[in-house]
Tab-separated table of C-alpha atoms and ligand atoms in Angstrom:
chain	number	residue	atom	x	y	z
A	25	MET	CA	144.737	88.071	254.548
A	26	THR	CA	143.235	91.505	255.073
A	27	ASP	CA	142.637	93.897	252.602
A	28	THR	CA	146.258	95.696	253.307
A	29	ASP	CA	148.191	93.546	252.891
A	30	THR	CA	146.003	91.358	249.581
A	31	THR	CA	146.565	95.597	247.844
A	32	ASP	CA	150.080	95.634	249.191
A	33	GLN	CA	150.728	91.910	247.292
A	34	VAL	CA	149.264	92.878	244.699
A	35	GLU	CA	151.574	96.233	244.591
A	36	SER	CA	154.437	94.169	244.991
A	37	ILE	CA	153.584	91.512	242.065
A	38	ALA	CA	153.294	94.515	240.067
A	39	ALA	CA	156.444	96.445	240.491
A	40	ALA	CA	158.337	93.051	240.646
A	41	ILE	CA	156.605	92.332	236.322
A	42	ASP	CA	157.848	96.344	236.085
A	43	ALA	CA	161.301	95.144	237.104
A	44	VAL	CA	161.583	92.138	235.764
A	45	VAL	CA	159.983	93.697	231.755
A	46	ASP	CA	162.530	96.375	232.783
A	47	VAL	CA	165.450	94.496	233.262
A	48	VAL	CA	164.535	91.842	229.617
A	49	ALA	CA	163.867	94.872	227.649
A	50	ARG	CA	167.636	96.345	228.873
A	51	ALA	CA	169.700	93.034	228.903
A	52	ALA	CA	168.189	92.432	225.615
A	53	PRO	CA	170.667	94.540	222.883
A	54	GLU	CA	172.855	93.255	225.920
A	55	ILE	CA	171.918	89.315	224.180
A	56	ARG	CA	171.548	89.909	220.719
A	57	SER	CA	174.946	92.199	220.376
A	58	GLY	CA	176.749	88.532	221.862
A	59	LEU	CA	175.238	86.414	219.951
A	60	PRO	CA	177.583	86.254	215.941
A	61	GLY	CA	180.500	84.908	219.184
A	62	ARG	CA	178.633	82.843	220.681
A	63	ARG	CA	177.606	79.891	217.711
A	64	VAL	CA	179.873	77.323	218.657
A	65	ALA	CA	177.650	74.329	221.303
A	66	ALA	CA	178.187	74.288	224.008
A	67	GLU	CA	179.555	70.839	226.116
A	68	GLY	CA	176.427	69.635	228.075
A	69	GLN	CA	172.660	69.542	226.715
A	70	ASN	CA	169.748	70.724	227.995
A	71	PRO	CA	167.434	69.208	230.811
A	72	SER	CA	165.528	68.958	227.495
A	73	GLY	CA	168.774	66.646	226.276
A	74	GLU	CA	168.893	69.403	223.341
A	75	THR	CA	172.096	70.276	222.084
A	76	GLN	CA	173.120	73.395	224.240
A	77	MET	CA	173.979	76.586	222.112
A	78	ALA	CA	177.317	78.808	224.155
A	79	ALA	CA	174.740	81.493	223.380
A	80	ASP	CA	172.199	79.419	225.205
A	81	VAL	CA	174.322	79.753	227.990
A	82	PHE	CA	175.524	83.071	227.908
A	83	ALA	CA	171.638	84.194	227.632
A	84	ASP	CA	170.953	81.828	230.149
A	85	ASP	CA	174.262	83.622	232.673
A	86	LEU	CA	173.331	87.172	231.976
A	87	LEU	CA	169.187	86.727	232.902
A	88	CYS	CA	170.403	84.713	236.208
A	89	GLU	CA	172.168	87.395	236.887
A	90	ARG	CA	170.050	89.959	236.091
A	91	LEU	CA	166.448	89.078	236.921
A	92	GLY	CA	169.000	87.628	240.552
A	93	ALA	CA	169.368	90.651	241.692
A	94	LEU	CA	165.947	92.278	241.461
A	95	ASP	CA	164.020	92.622	244.638
A	96	GLY	CA	160.592	91.227	244.495
A	97	VAL	CA	162.117	87.721	242.334
A	98	GLY	CA	162.268	84.476	244.607
A	99	THR	CA	163.594	82.334	242.047
A	100	TYR	CA	164.924	81.815	239.053
A	101	ALA	CA	164.580	78.829	236.769
A	102	SER	CA	164.929	78.606	232.598
A	103	GLU	CA	165.473	75.619	230.580
A	104	GLU	CA	168.668	75.515	230.165
A	105	ARG	CA	169.050	74.733	234.355
A	106	GLU	CA	167.964	71.489	235.464
A	107	THR	CA	166.563	72.746	238.984
A	108	ALA	CA	165.353	75.898	239.801
A	109	VAL	CA	167.711	78.771	241.381
A	110	ASP	CA	166.906	80.749	244.549
A	111	VAL	CA	167.492	84.283	244.437
A	112	GLY	CA	165.401	85.929	247.398
A	113	SER	CA	161.876	86.081	248.497
A	114	GLY	CA	158.637	87.687	245.720
A	115	VAL	CA	157.588	85.718	242.348
A	116	SER	CA	159.425	82.709	240.383
A	117	VAL	CA	160.139	84.593	236.609
A	118	CYS	CA	160.750	81.574	233.826
A	119	VAL	CA	162.761	82.020	231.178
A	120	ASP	CA	163.649	80.384	227.714
A	121	PRO	CA	166.929	82.106	227.346
A	122	LEU	CA	167.123	81.652	223.930
A	123	ASP	CA	164.402	80.596	221.845
A	124	GLY	CA	164.758	79.049	218.562
A	125	SER	CA	169.333	78.819	218.570
A	126	SER	CA	169.622	76.944	215.719
A	127	ASN	CA	168.863	79.337	213.933
A	128	LEU	CA	172.075	81.313	215.162
A	129	GLU	CA	174.032	80.391	212.294
A	130	PRO	CA	171.884	81.136	209.893
A	131	ASN	CA	170.679	84.329	210.790
A	132	ALA	CA	166.863	83.839	211.386
A	133	ALA	CA	164.744	84.995	213.889
A	134	MET	CA	165.119	84.312	217.880
A	135	GLY	CA	163.563	84.686	221.019
A	136	THR	CA	163.968	85.296	224.340
A	137	ILE	CA	160.965	84.244	226.506
A	138	VAL	CA	159.853	85.877	230.180
A	139	ALA	CA	156.457	84.069	232.341
A	140	VAL	CA	155.947	85.340	235.696
A	141	TYR	CA	154.269	83.516	238.708
A	142	ASP	CA	152.783	84.434	242.043
A	143	GLY	CA	153.695	81.397	243.597
A	144	PRO	CA	156.974	78.369	243.824
A	145	LEU	CA	157.843	76.247	241.216
A	146	PRO	CA	156.634	74.487	239.382
A	147	ALA	CA	153.805	76.970	239.032
A	148	ALA	CA	150.295	76.196	237.402
A	149	GLY	CA	149.073	78.164	234.062
A	150	ARG	CA	146.879	80.572	236.268
A	151	ASP	CA	149.985	81.602	238.322
A	152	ILE	CA	151.014	83.031	235.665
A	153	ARG	CA	150.809	87.176	236.504
A	154	ALA	CA	152.787	88.343	232.939
A	155	ALA	CA	154.059	87.068	230.119
A	156	ALA	CA	156.484	88.738	227.291
A	157	TYR	CA	158.546	87.713	224.437
A	158	VAL	CA	161.957	89.364	223.268
A	159	LEU	CA	161.857	89.273	218.734
A	160	TYR	CA	165.670	89.678	217.584
A	161	GLY	CA	164.378	90.684	214.443
A	162	PRO	CA	165.440	93.319	211.656
A	163	ILE	CA	164.449	95.398	214.992
A	164	THR	CA	163.956	93.306	218.611
A	165	THR	CA	160.666	94.603	219.180
A	166	MET	CA	159.303	93.004	222.737
A	167	ALA	CA	155.351	92.498	223.401
A	168	VAL	CA	154.678	91.988	227.277
A	169	ALA	CA	151.070	90.224	228.675
A	170	ARG	CA	150.128	91.205	231.889
A	171	GLU	CA	146.140	92.813	233.612
A	172	GLY	CA	144.607	90.781	229.800
A	173	SER	CA	146.121	92.775	227.515
A	174	VAL	CA	149.200	93.003	225.005
A	175	THR	CA	151.313	95.579	224.738
A	176	GLU	CA	154.210	95.580	222.095
A	177	TYR	CA	157.498	98.380	222.497
A	178	VAL	CA	160.969	98.429	220.199
A	179	ILE	CA	163.794	98.074	221.682
A	180	HIS	CA	166.943	100.331	220.724
A	181	GLU	CA	170.633	99.601	220.904
A	182	ASP	CA	170.651	102.237	224.491
A	183	ALA	CA	169.154	99.558	225.556
A	184	ASP	CA	165.524	102.246	226.049
A	185	TYR	CA	162.522	100.466	224.536
A	186	ASP	CA	159.758	102.844	222.809
A	187	VAL	CA	156.027	101.638	222.846
A	188	LEU	CA	155.373	100.544	219.685
A	189	THR	CA	151.413	99.163	219.842
A	190	GLU	CA	149.700	100.125	222.869
A	191	ASP	CA	146.795	97.095	222.507
A	192	VAL	CA	147.929	94.248	220.591
A	193	ARG	CA	144.858	92.548	219.217
A	194	LEU	CA	145.383	88.612	216.525
A	195	PRO	CA	143.552	91.011	213.550
A	196	ASP	CA	139.926	88.508	213.759
A	197	ASP	CA	140.619	86.770	209.768
A	198	PRO	CA	143.379	84.481	209.914
A	199	THR	CA	146.230	84.532	207.344
A	200	VAL	CA	149.434	82.549	207.842
A	201	TYR	CA	149.901	79.042	209.328
A	202	GLY	CA	153.358	77.492	210.713
A	203	PHE	CA	153.261	73.817	212.165
A	204	GLY	CA	156.491	72.204	212.479
A	205	GLY	CA	157.717	68.983	213.329
A	206	ARG	CA	158.228	66.819	210.879
A	207	VAL	CA	154.796	65.189	208.371
A	208	PRO	CA	156.230	61.511	208.649
A	209	HIS	CA	155.761	62.241	211.901
A	210	TRP	CA	152.419	64.102	212.517
A	211	VAL	CA	149.934	62.129	213.843
A	212	GLU	CA	145.644	62.553	213.560
A	213	PRO	CA	143.837	64.783	214.032
A	214	PHE	CA	145.862	66.863	213.616
A	215	GLU	CA	147.156	64.974	209.826
A	216	ALA	CA	143.560	66.146	208.961
A	217	PHE	CA	143.405	69.262	210.434
A	218	ALA	CA	146.831	70.497	208.292
A	219	ALA	CA	145.869	68.948	205.339
A	220	ASP	CA	142.268	71.100	205.641
A	221	VAL	CA	144.711	74.634	206.252
A	222	GLU	CA	147.590	73.716	203.614
A	223	SER	CA	144.739	73.497	201.243
A	224	ASP	CA	143.008	76.376	202.756
A	225	PRO	CA	144.060	79.791	200.002
A	226	SER	CA	143.126	82.368	202.361
A	227	LEU	CA	146.187	80.531	204.532
A	228	LYS	CA	149.897	81.295	203.817
A	229	LEU	CA	152.728	79.187	205.496
A	230	ARG	CA	155.096	80.841	208.107
A	231	TYR	CA	157.567	78.701	209.675
A	232	GLY	CA	160.979	80.154	210.459
A	233	GLY	CA	161.812	78.017	213.393
A	234	ALA	CA	161.391	80.100	216.417
A	235	MET	CA	158.363	80.148	217.675
A	236	ILE	CA	158.224	82.918	219.072
A	237	GLY	CA	158.783	84.964	214.819
A	238	ASP	CA	156.550	82.541	214.054
A	239	VAL	CA	153.385	83.297	216.408
A	240	ASN	CA	155.118	87.349	216.060
A	241	GLN	CA	153.585	86.367	212.816
A	242	VAL	CA	149.947	84.789	213.947
A	243	LEU	CA	150.182	87.785	216.439
A	244	THR	CA	150.299	90.153	213.687
A	245	TYR	CA	148.896	88.955	210.815
A	246	GLY	CA	146.354	86.086	212.520
A	247	GLY	CA	145.774	81.936	211.817
A	248	ILE	CA	147.972	79.481	213.803
A	249	PHE	CA	151.289	77.551	215.305
A	250	ALA	CA	151.592	74.479	215.436
A	251	TYR	CA	153.978	72.717	217.134
A	252	PRO	CA	152.516	69.216	217.501
A	253	THR	CA	151.565	65.875	219.191
A	254	LEU	CA	153.981	63.906	217.164
A	255	SER	CA	154.263	59.270	217.054
A	256	ASN	CA	157.584	60.082	218.291
A	257	ALA	CA	157.047	63.410	220.279
A	258	PRO	CA	153.248	62.071	222.118
A	259	GLU	CA	153.996	65.324	224.715
A	260	GLY	CA	155.340	67.528	221.854
A	261	LYS	CA	158.412	69.440	221.827
A	262	LEU	CA	157.757	73.052	223.934
A	263	ARG	CA	158.054	73.120	226.429
A	264	LEU	CA	154.741	74.167	229.354
A	265	GLN	CA	155.968	76.302	231.760
A	266	PHE	CA	159.016	77.835	229.603
A	267	GLU	CA	157.051	77.656	226.154
A	268	GLY	CA	153.342	77.351	226.622
A	269	TYR	CA	152.022	78.558	229.514
A	270	PRO	CA	153.463	81.809	228.477
A	271	VAL	CA	152.849	81.852	224.770
A	272	GLY	CA	149.437	80.668	225.576
A	273	TYR	CA	148.625	83.642	228.003
A	274	ILE	CA	150.457	85.866	225.459
A	275	VAL	CA	147.666	85.169	222.771
A	276	GLU	CA	144.609	85.089	224.979
A	277	ALA	CA	145.396	87.587	226.069
A	278	ALA	CA	145.194	89.427	222.884
A	279	GLY	CA	142.253	88.069	222.102
A	280	GLY	CA	143.149	84.685	220.851
A	281	ALA	CA	143.059	80.815	221.932
A	282	SER	CA	145.921	78.480	223.348
A	283	SER	CA	145.445	74.639	223.359
A	284	ASN	CA	147.385	71.188	224.043
A	285	GLY	CA	144.709	69.789	221.709
A	286	ARG	CA	141.788	70.058	224.663
A	287	ARG	CA	142.076	72.885	226.550
A	288	SER	CA	143.851	76.135	227.089
A	289	LEU	CA	147.233	75.634	227.717
A	290	LEU	CA	147.012	77.653	230.792
A	291	ASP	CA	145.308	74.729	232.610
A	292	VAL	CA	147.017	71.869	231.529
A	293	GLU	CA	148.472	70.446	233.975
A	294	LYS	CA	151.983	69.092	234.670
A	295	ASP	CA	154.446	67.788	238.042
A	296	ASP	CA	158.061	67.953	236.056
A	297	LEU	CA	158.977	71.954	235.602
A	298	HIS	CA	160.855	70.290	232.282
A	299	ALA	CA	157.297	68.836	231.047
A	300	ARG	CA	156.443	69.065	227.226
A	301	THR	CA	153.308	69.859	225.840
A	302	PRO	CA	151.939	69.986	222.382
A	303	VAL	CA	151.319	73.570	221.229
A	304	TYR	CA	148.646	74.910	219.457
A	305	VAL	CA	147.777	78.610	219.749
A	306	GLY	CA	146.011	81.321	217.464
A	307	ASN	CA	142.123	82.658	216.173
A	308	GLN	CA	139.133	81.122	217.745
A	309	GLU	CA	137.868	79.873	215.068
A	310	LEU	CA	141.056	77.687	214.451
A	311	ILE	CA	141.440	76.543	217.912
A	312	ASP	CA	137.965	75.581	218.157
A	313	ASP	CA	138.544	73.644	214.887
A	314	LEU	CA	141.239	71.890	215.898
A	315	GLU	CA	139.659	70.446	219.525
A	316	SER	CA	136.181	69.604	217.524
A	317	ARG	CA	138.574	67.186	215.689
A	318	PHE	CA	140.207	65.780	219.147
A	319	ALA	CA	137.133	65.393	220.928
A	320	GLU	CA	135.344	62.885	217.769
B	3	P6P	P1	162.463	72.143	214.956
B	3	P6P	C1	163.129	75.620	219.059
B	3	P6P	O1	164.254	74.611	219.078
B	3	P6P	C2	162.301	75.626	219.246
B	3	P6P	O2	161.783	74.803	220.839
B	3	P6P	C3	161.016	76.492	218.822
B	3	P6P	O3	161.198	77.673	219.726
B	3	P6P	C4	160.055	75.809	217.907
B	3	P6P	O4	158.863	76.103	217.464
B	3	P6P	C5	160.854	74.751	217.633
B	3	P6P	O5	161.492	73.977	218.366
B	3	P6P	C6	161.630	74.200	216.214
B	3	P6P	O6	161.528	72.771	216.395
B	3	P6P	O7	161.637	70.820	215.203
B	3	P6P	O8	161.658	72.654	213.946
B	3	P6P	O9	163.472	72.148	215.031
């Protein structure tokens, strides 16, 4: 491939990323406003065997339609679909359309997660070229990681969006922690790590049941989010392609660290689009401490 070809390819990937970010930002208010009417369970389950809400299907169909229509997007895949959808030629876009849809009923925070990969699916973590999450909180915000930095946007009801924070960085001093799963199913060495974190007077529990809300707490205040290995779920609960890679990419771009207990989430290999992984993301010192226990 000549230098010109390489430059053209880089420019086309950058243009596709810009388009994906714009579409997701402009779809966010429509997804948010459409959620209340879709609080009911859908007929089917998602490929991970979890209850699918009508809101999950609504968000997935909307994003597949909008992202699939983009020049430069070749493949669309989501947590809600067994297989990827060929939509043309270009980057692969993987979406968790509605992260934490069980929070719809109690009106708690939810999110949308997007990862853009340069290559076919299932893509490796290091093929990721951009990642973003939309957070449906008191206001709608979007964190976008590309080329080693994270920009936070506020998304207005008219779908216009403005920069809120130019270069999001994890605070040096951790303040919050959020651990998923059920305590009886936590296993060593995470169980001992969790006990030490929970006894640390400088750390406060922040766990809301939707990873994006909890990860945004970590990005804002510093700390750690974990959905660990469980005795009844050795690979954890979260999906690598749709949650682990993008969230790991975002937290690392903000100066933090990610891990499956042994290595960066971006270096965890898999052979299935819906493969699961334990997820640990947050300040480097906490991730280092956790990994040191797995290495013992
Ligand atoms: P639990 C939402 O269903 C999700 O995939 C993540 O967003 C969240 O962190 C986790 O599952 C919550 O799981 O077992 O606490 O309900």
